[in-house]
Amino acid sequence: EAGVTQFPSHSVIEKGQTVTLRCDPISGHDNLYWYRRVMGKEIKFLLHFVKESKQDESGMPNNRFLAERTGGTYSTLKVQPAELEDSGVYFCASSRTGLHQPQHFGDGTRLSIL
Amino acid sequence: GNSVTQMEGPVTLSEEAFLTINCTYTATGYPSLFWYVQYPGEGLQLLLKATKADDKGSNKGFEATYRKETTSFHLEKGSVQVSDSAVYFCALSEKGGYNKLIFGAGTRLAVHP
């Protein structure tokens, strides 16, 4: 099966601009997660979709971040306007529903804010 | 809140050396525990997992045992290879393993010939 796909792999934008990251989960995976790793620190949870619904968005840092998953397939994460502290690697993961189902990660999008 | 603490890196070893990367956790209830690995230029891959106390996860020669009494999940390998060079992340999942993961800061391992 195809893995989790993220696009773009790398994005460089200026402070104040808008960037949209995309994640295509593994087909059939209802759960979709966004995480980010800032400056070599721990990977932190941002939010969790179950199909098209936001199950948990407790990790979203502020209202400059907007995540969507229309139709319950791919997801987008928009940052508007981007700030310097938003730089980092954004990971997407997906999993089936059920006990002990592992999360499968994409390669991540490296976001650099200048 | 729940958290994961793992030893700081980098860890530098010679090929065929024994590896231990320490991981301890703080959690309420009975979390599932994971080790993920990130090879250079790649995404995170699940290396192994354990879902209850005294379970041992194993894969590719790596092992980790879920120790509830010491709240630990240390990663071990008896003989490392150059190809094991990567960043290793310890993580826990609340509510049985299908909710959000809480990660440690990661430990970079460099293995030299």
PDB file of C-alpha atoms in Angstrom:
ATOM      1  CA  GLU A   1       0.000   0.000   0.000  1.00  0.00           C
ATOM      2  CA  ALA A   2       1.150   3.549  -0.632  1.00  0.00           C
ATOM      3  CA  GLY A   3       2.423   5.357   2.430  1.00  0.00           C
ATOM      4  CA  VAL A   4       1.506   8.730   3.873  1.00  0.00           C
ATOM      5  CA  THR A   5       2.442  11.449   1.401  1.00  0.00           C
ATOM      6  CA  GLN A   6       3.231  15.030   2.315  1.00  0.00           C
ATOM      7  CA  PHE A   7       3.685  18.006   0.010  1.00  0.00           C
ATOM      8  CA  PRO A   8       5.802  20.025  -0.335  1.00  0.00           C
ATOM      9  CA  SER A   9       8.881  18.423   1.127  1.00  0.00           C
ATOM     10  CA  HIS A  10      10.393  21.827   1.792  1.00  0.00           C
ATOM     11  CA  SER A  11       8.957  25.334   1.815  1.00  0.00           C
ATOM     12  CA  VAL A  12      10.777  28.603   2.309  1.00  0.00           C
ATOM     13  CA  ILE A  13       8.658  31.726   2.776  1.00  0.00           C
ATOM     14  CA  GLU A  14       8.977  35.154   4.296  1.00  0.00           C
ATOM     15  CA  LYS A  15       7.448  36.207   7.566  1.00  0.00           C
ATOM     16  CA  GLY A  16       3.871  37.360   7.039  1.00  0.00           C
ATOM     17  CA  GLN A  17       3.212  35.150   4.040  1.00  0.00           C
ATOM     18  CA  THR A  18       0.807  32.219   3.872  1.00  0.00           C
ATOM     19  CA  VAL A  19       1.750  28.578   3.396  1.00  0.00           C
ATOM     20  CA  THR A  20      -0.416  25.498   2.962  1.00  0.00           C
ATOM     21  CA  LEU A  21       0.868  22.023   3.699  1.00  0.00           C
ATOM     22  CA  ARG A  22      -0.872  18.949   2.374  1.00  0.00           C
ATOM     23  CA  CYS A  23      -1.096  15.391   3.666  1.00  0.00           C
ATOM     24  CA  ASP A  24      -2.491  12.361   1.879  1.00  0.00           C
ATOM     25  CA  PRO A  25      -3.044   9.538   4.363  1.00  0.00           C
ATOM     26  CA  ILE A  26      -2.964   5.844   3.638  1.00  0.00           C
ATOM     27  CA  SER A  27      -6.186   4.812   1.943  1.00  0.00           C
ATOM     28  CA  GLY A  28      -8.726   3.543   4.442  1.00  0.00           C
ATOM     29  CA  HIS A  29      -7.172   5.255   7.443  1.00  0.00           C
ATOM     30  CA  ASP A  30      -9.834   7.276   9.217  1.00  0.00           C
ATOM     31  CA  ASN A  31      -7.421   8.818  11.712  1.00  0.00           C
ATOM     32  CA  LEU A  32      -5.129  11.609  10.596  1.00  0.00           C
ATOM     33  CA  TYR A  33      -2.701  13.464  12.845  1.00  0.00           C
ATOM     34  CA  TRP A  34      -0.495  16.521  12.469  1.00  0.00           C
ATOM     35  CA  TYR A  35       2.690  16.961  14.510  1.00  0.00           C
ATOM     36  CA  ARG A  36       5.646  19.321  14.328  1.00  0.00           C
ATOM     37  CA  ARG A  37       9.241  19.368  15.493  1.00  0.00           C
ATOM     38  CA  VAL A  38      10.718  22.755  16.157  1.00  0.00           C
ATOM     39  CA  MET A  39      14.490  23.339  16.291  1.00  0.00           C
ATOM     40  CA  GLY A  40      15.492  19.783  17.143  1.00  0.00           C
ATOM     41  CA  LYS A  41      13.200  19.569  20.128  1.00  0.00           C
ATOM     42  CA  GLU A  42      10.568  16.956  20.786  1.00  0.00           C
ATOM     43  CA  ILE A  43       7.880  16.212  18.240  1.00  0.00           C
ATOM     44  CA  LYS A  44       4.661  17.813  19.431  1.00  0.00           C
ATOM     45  CA  PHE A  45       1.085  16.911  18.625  1.00  0.00           C
ATOM     46  CA  LEU A  46      -1.012  19.520  16.835  1.00  0.00           C
ATOM     47  CA  LEU A  47      -4.347  17.897  16.080  1.00  0.00           C
ATOM     48  CA  HIS A  48      -6.248  14.717  15.254  1.00  0.00           C
ATOM     49  CA  PHE A  49      -8.971  14.131  12.690  1.00  0.00           C
ATOM     50  CA  VAL A  50     -11.345  11.206  12.646  1.00  0.00           C
ATOM     51  CA  LYS A  51     -12.605  11.224   9.095  1.00  0.00           C
ATOM     52  CA  GLU A  52     -13.534  14.865   8.486  1.00  0.00           C
ATOM     53  CA  SER A  53     -14.119  15.766  12.144  1.00  0.00           C
ATOM     54  CA  LYS A  54     -11.571  17.320  14.483  1.00  0.00           C
ATOM     55  CA  GLN A  55     -11.259  14.883  17.378  1.00  0.00           C
ATOM     56  CA  ASP A  56      -8.617  16.802  19.297  1.00  0.00           C
ATOM     57  CA  GLU A  57      -7.041  20.127  18.399  1.00  0.00           C
ATOM     58  CA  SER A  58      -5.512  20.840  21.786  1.00  0.00           C
ATOM     59  CA  GLY A  59      -2.027  21.151  20.325  1.00  0.00           C
ATOM     60  CA  MET A  60      -2.742  23.894  17.797  1.00  0.00           C
ATOM     61  CA  PRO A  61      -0.539  26.801  18.888  1.00  0.00           C
ATOM     62  CA  ASN A  62      -2.791  29.711  17.913  1.00  0.00           C
ATOM     63  CA  ASN A  63      -5.403  30.879  15.452  1.00  0.00           C
ATOM     64  CA  ARG A  64      -2.846  31.438  12.708  1.00  0.00           C
ATOM     65  CA  PHE A  65      -3.035  27.699  12.105  1.00  0.00           C
ATOM     66  CA  LEU A  66      -6.019  26.218  10.287  1.00  0.00           C
ATOM     67  CA  ALA A  67      -6.392  22.533   9.516  1.00  0.00           C
ATOM     68  CA  GLU A  68      -9.021  21.002   7.291  1.00  0.00           C
ATOM     69  CA  ARG A  69      -9.926  17.559   6.083  1.00  0.00           C
ATOM     70  CA  THR A  70     -12.827  18.001   3.740  1.00  0.00           C
ATOM     71  CA  GLY A  71     -14.392  14.720   2.680  1.00  0.00           C
ATOM     72  CA  GLY A  72     -12.313  12.803   5.144  1.00  0.00           C
ATOM     73  CA  THR A  73      -9.489  12.116   2.708  1.00  0.00           C
ATOM     74  CA  TYR A  74      -6.480  14.424   2.412  1.00  0.00           C
ATOM     75  CA  SER A  75      -5.799  17.197   4.893  1.00  0.00           C
ATOM     76  CA  THR A  76      -4.315  20.670   4.639  1.00  0.00           C
ATOM     77  CA  LEU A  77      -2.619  22.758   7.287  1.00  0.00           C
ATOM     78  CA  LYS A  78      -2.512  26.470   6.565  1.00  0.00           C
ATOM     79  CA  VAL A  79      -0.331  28.950   8.401  1.00  0.00           C
ATOM     80  CA  GLN A  80      -1.434  32.553   7.935  1.00  0.00           C
ATOM     81  CA  PRO A  81       0.431  34.779   8.539  1.00  0.00           C
ATOM     82  CA  ALA A  82       3.626  32.815   9.117  1.00  0.00           C
ATOM     83  CA  GLU A  83       5.946  33.877  11.945  1.00  0.00           C
ATOM     84  CA  LEU A  84       9.603  33.038  12.516  1.00  0.00           C
ATOM     85  CA  GLU A  85       8.788  30.617  15.349  1.00  0.00           C
ATOM     86  CA  ASP A  86       6.691  28.503  12.977  1.00  0.00           C
ATOM     87  CA  SER A  87       9.853  27.143  11.349  1.00  0.00           C
ATOM     88  CA  GLY A  88      10.280  23.416  11.804  1.00  0.00           C
ATOM     89  CA  VAL A  89       9.339  20.048  10.367  1.00  0.00           C
ATOM     90  CA  TYR A  90       5.633  19.263  10.113  1.00  0.00           C
ATOM     91  CA  PHE A  91       4.720  15.590  10.146  1.00  0.00           C
ATOM     92  CA  CYS A  92       1.479  13.954   9.205  1.00  0.00           C
ATOM     93  CA  ALA A  93       0.475  10.479  10.335  1.00  0.00           C
ATOM     94  CA  SER A  94      -2.496   8.225   9.743  1.00  0.00           C
ATOM     95  CA  SER A  95      -3.883   5.086  11.311  1.00  0.00           C
ATOM     96  CA  ARG A  96      -6.797   2.718  11.185  1.00  0.00           C
ATOM     97  CA  THR A  97      -9.353   2.847  13.953  1.00  0.00           C
ATOM     98  CA  GLY A  98      -8.966   0.183  16.609  1.00  0.00           C
ATOM     99  CA  LEU A  99      -6.981  -0.747  19.647  1.00  0.00           C
ATOM    100  CA  HIS A 100      -3.191  -0.505  19.333  1.00  0.00           C
ATOM    101  CA  GLN A 101      -3.258   0.520  15.687  1.00  0.00           C
ATOM    102  CA  PRO A 102       0.115   2.130  14.905  1.00  0.00           C
ATOM    103  CA  GLN A 103       0.455   5.549  13.345  1.00  0.00           C
ATOM    104  CA  HIS A 104       2.217   5.668   9.987  1.00  0.00           C
ATOM    105  CA  PHE A 105       4.177   8.830   9.303  1.00  0.00           C
ATOM    106  CA  GLY A 106       5.004  10.770   6.184  1.00  0.00           C
ATOM    107  CA  ASP A 107       8.449  12.146   5.442  1.00  0.00           C
ATOM    108  CA  GLY A 108       7.469  15.573   6.755  1.00  0.00           C
ATOM    109  CA  THR A 109       7.490  19.092   5.346  1.00  0.00           C
ATOM    110  CA  ARG A 110      10.402  21.284   6.366  1.00  0.00           C
ATOM    111  CA  LEU A 111       9.090  24.822   6.751  1.00  0.00           C
ATOM    112  CA  SER A 112      11.559  27.700   6.876  1.00  0.00           C
ATOM    113  CA  ILE A 113      10.332  31.196   7.687  1.00  0.00           C
ATOM    114  CA  LEU A 114      12.763  33.999   6.793  1.00  0.00           C
TER     115      LEU A 114
ATOM    116  CA  GLY B   1       0.596  15.978  32.233  1.00  0.00           C
ATOM    117  CA  ASN B   2       1.990  12.971  30.438  1.00  0.00           C
ATOM    118  CA  SER B   3       5.576  13.202  29.271  1.00  0.00           C
ATOM    119  CA  VAL B   4       8.517  11.231  27.923  1.00  0.00           C
ATOM    120  CA  THR B   5      12.162  11.771  28.830  1.00  0.00           C
ATOM    121  CA  GLN B   6      14.965  10.155  26.883  1.00  0.00           C
ATOM    122  CA  MET B   7      18.700  10.397  27.136  1.00  0.00           C
ATOM    123  CA  GLU B   8      20.345  13.230  25.287  1.00  0.00           C
ATOM    124  CA  GLY B   9      22.534  12.481  22.360  1.00  0.00           C
ATOM    125  CA  PRO B  10      24.425  12.193  20.332  1.00  0.00           C
ATOM    126  CA  VAL B  11      25.404   8.636  21.102  1.00  0.00           C
ATOM    127  CA  THR B  12      28.491   7.566  19.189  1.00  0.00           C
ATOM    128  CA  LEU B  13      29.398   3.893  18.983  1.00  0.00           C
ATOM    129  CA  SER B  14      31.661   1.613  17.031  1.00  0.00           C
ATOM    130  CA  GLU B  15      30.152  -1.098  14.892  1.00  0.00           C
ATOM    131  CA  GLU B  16      29.154  -4.223  16.861  1.00  0.00           C
ATOM    132  CA  ALA B  17      28.964  -2.311  20.155  1.00  0.00           C
ATOM    133  CA  PHE B  18      26.053  -2.711  22.566  1.00  0.00           C
ATOM    134  CA  LEU B  19      23.431   0.011  22.487  1.00  0.00           C
ATOM    135  CA  THR B  20      21.169   1.307  25.229  1.00  0.00           C
ATOM    136  CA  ILE B  21      19.013   4.405  24.870  1.00  0.00           C
ATOM    137  CA  ASN B  22      17.172   5.222  28.062  1.00  0.00           C
ATOM    138  CA  CYS B  23      13.539   6.287  28.078  1.00  0.00           C
ATOM    139  CA  THR B  24      11.300   7.014  31.051  1.00  0.00           C
ATOM    140  CA  TYR B  25       7.764   8.226  31.053  1.00  0.00           C
ATOM    141  CA  THR B  26       5.141   9.902  33.202  1.00  0.00           C
ATOM    142  CA  ALA B  27       1.561   8.938  32.522  1.00  0.00           C
ATOM    143  CA  THR B  28      -1.754   8.304  34.153  1.00  0.00           C
ATOM    144  CA  GLY B  29      -3.371   4.999  33.471  1.00  0.00           C
ATOM    145  CA  TYR B  30      -1.816   2.437  31.155  1.00  0.00           C
ATOM    146  CA  PRO B  31      -0.291   3.979  28.042  1.00  0.00           C
ATOM    147  CA  SER B  32       1.098   2.139  25.061  1.00  0.00           C
ATOM    148  CA  LEU B  33       4.811   2.704  24.466  1.00  0.00           C
ATOM    149  CA  PHE B  34       6.673   3.033  21.174  1.00  0.00           C
ATOM    150  CA  TRP B  35      10.073   3.530  19.653  1.00  0.00           C
ATOM    151  CA  TYR B  36      10.161   5.354  16.323  1.00  0.00           C
ATOM    152  CA  VAL B  37      13.258   5.791  14.161  1.00  0.00           C
ATOM    153  CA  GLN B  38      14.080   8.478  11.626  1.00  0.00           C
ATOM    154  CA  TYR B  39      16.816   7.598   9.147  1.00  0.00           C
ATOM    155  CA  PRO B  40      18.581  10.468   7.367  1.00  0.00           C
ATOM    156  CA  GLY B  41      16.316  12.110   4.816  1.00  0.00           C
ATOM    157  CA  GLU B  42      13.330   9.956   5.701  1.00  0.00           C
ATOM    158  CA  GLY B  43      10.191  10.136   7.812  1.00  0.00           C
ATOM    159  CA  LEU B  44       9.449   8.445  11.092  1.00  0.00           C
ATOM    160  CA  GLN B  45       9.099   4.682  11.098  1.00  0.00           C
ATOM    161  CA  LEU B  46       7.664   2.572  13.854  1.00  0.00           C
ATOM    162  CA  LEU B  47      10.475   0.410  15.200  1.00  0.00           C
ATOM    163  CA  LEU B  48       8.688  -1.465  17.975  1.00  0.00           C
ATOM    164  CA  LYS B  49       5.891  -1.162  20.485  1.00  0.00           C
ATOM    165  CA  ALA B  50       4.546  -2.574  23.744  1.00  0.00           C
ATOM    166  CA  THR B  51       0.998  -2.199  24.925  1.00  0.00           C
ATOM    167  CA  LYS B  52       1.030  -3.465  28.494  1.00  0.00           C
ATOM    168  CA  ALA B  53       3.337  -3.973  31.440  1.00  0.00           C
ATOM    169  CA  ASP B  54       6.122  -6.552  30.966  1.00  0.00           C
ATOM    170  CA  ASP B  55       5.525  -6.741  27.213  1.00  0.00           C
ATOM    171  CA  LYS B  56       8.709  -6.856  25.156  1.00  0.00           C
ATOM    172  CA  GLY B  57       8.699  -5.221  21.749  1.00  0.00           C
ATOM    173  CA  SER B  58      11.320  -6.328  19.258  1.00  0.00           C
ATOM    174  CA  ASN B  59      12.283  -5.654  15.661  1.00  0.00           C
ATOM    175  CA  LYS B  60      15.474  -5.665  13.564  1.00  0.00           C
ATOM    176  CA  GLY B  61      17.511  -6.796  16.568  1.00  0.00           C
ATOM    177  CA  PHE B  62      16.221  -3.991  18.784  1.00  0.00           C
ATOM    178  CA  GLU B  63      14.314  -4.727  21.992  1.00  0.00           C
ATOM    179  CA  ALA B  64      12.515  -2.751  24.675  1.00  0.00           C
ATOM    180  CA  THR B  65      10.562  -3.966  27.694  1.00  0.00           C
ATOM    181  CA  TYR B  66       7.625  -2.074  29.211  1.00  0.00           C
ATOM    182  CA  ARG B  67       8.570  -1.675  32.884  1.00  0.00           C
ATOM    183  CA  LYS B  68       5.701  -0.205  34.843  1.00  0.00           C
ATOM    184  CA  GLU B  69       7.501  -0.346  38.185  1.00  0.00           C
ATOM    185  CA  THR B  70      10.286   1.894  36.905  1.00  0.00           C
ATOM    186  CA  THR B  71       8.152   3.676  34.255  1.00  0.00           C
ATOM    187  CA  SER B  72      10.796   2.883  31.666  1.00  0.00           C
ATOM    188  CA  PHE B  73      11.052   1.582  28.104  1.00  0.00           C
ATOM    189  CA  HIS B  74      14.766   1.457  27.354  1.00  0.00           C
ATOM    190  CA  LEU B  75      15.864   0.562  23.827  1.00  0.00           C
ATOM    191  CA  GLU B  76      18.653  -2.016  23.442  1.00  0.00           C
ATOM    192  CA  LYS B  77      20.528  -3.728  20.660  1.00  0.00           C
ATOM    193  CA  GLY B  78      23.299  -6.212  21.155  1.00  0.00           C
ATOM    194  CA  SER B  79      25.408  -5.335  18.129  1.00  0.00           C
ATOM    195  CA  VAL B  80      24.838  -2.115  16.191  1.00  0.00           C
ATOM    196  CA  GLN B  81      25.623  -1.587  12.529  1.00  0.00           C
ATOM    197  CA  VAL B  82      26.518   1.535  10.592  1.00  0.00           C
ATOM    198  CA  SER B  83      23.070   1.347   9.011  1.00  0.00           C
ATOM    199  CA  ASP B  84      21.485   1.882  12.462  1.00  0.00           C
ATOM    200  CA  SER B  85      22.688   5.482  12.470  1.00  0.00           C
ATOM    201  CA  ALA B  86      19.512   7.539  12.877  1.00  0.00           C
ATOM    202  CA  VAL B  87      17.472   9.531  15.367  1.00  0.00           C
ATOM    203  CA  TYR B  88      15.436   7.418  17.783  1.00  0.00           C
ATOM    204  CA  PHE B  89      12.262   8.708  19.436  1.00  0.00           C
ATOM    205  CA  CYS B  90      10.535   7.202  22.423  1.00  0.00           C
ATOM    206  CA  ALA B  91       6.797   7.892  22.584  1.00  0.00           C
ATOM    207  CA  LEU B  92       3.673   7.043  24.506  1.00  0.00           C
ATOM    208  CA  SER B  93       0.056   6.983  23.536  1.00  0.00           C
ATOM    209  CA  GLU B  94      -2.785   7.516  25.934  1.00  0.00           C
ATOM    210  CA  LYS B  95      -6.030   5.573  25.796  1.00  0.00           C
ATOM    211  CA  GLY B  96      -4.647   2.401  24.380  1.00  0.00           C
ATOM    212  CA  GLY B  97      -2.702   3.504  21.337  1.00  0.00           C
ATOM    213  CA  TYR B  98      -4.931   5.254  18.830  1.00  0.00           C
ATOM    214  CA  ASN B  99      -4.814   8.756  20.169  1.00  0.00           C
ATOM    215  CA  LYS B 100      -2.110  11.342  20.069  1.00  0.00           C
ATOM    216  CA  LEU B 101       1.510  10.384  20.584  1.00  0.00           C
ATOM    217  CA  ILE B 102       3.684  12.156  23.125  1.00  0.00           C
ATOM    218  CA  PHE B 103       7.325  12.070  22.092  1.00  0.00           C
ATOM    219  CA  GLY B 104      10.652  12.445  23.777  1.00  0.00           C
ATOM    220  CA  ALA B 105      13.216  14.838  22.320  1.00  0.00           C
ATOM    221  CA  GLY B 106      14.942  12.169  20.259  1.00  0.00           C
ATOM    222  CA  THR B 107      18.416  10.640  20.529  1.00  0.00           C
ATOM    223  CA  ARG B 108      20.793  10.762  17.617  1.00  0.00           C
ATOM    224  CA  LEU B 109      22.879   7.608  17.170  1.00  0.00           C
ATOM    225  CA  ALA B 110      26.025   7.604  15.072  1.00  0.00           C
ATOM    226  CA  VAL B 111      27.704   4.251  14.421  1.00  0.00           C
ATOM    227  CA  HIS B 112      31.218   4.218  12.977  1.00  0.00           C
ATOM    228  CA  PRO B 113      32.948   1.325  11.210  1.00  0.00           C
TER     229      PRO B 113
END
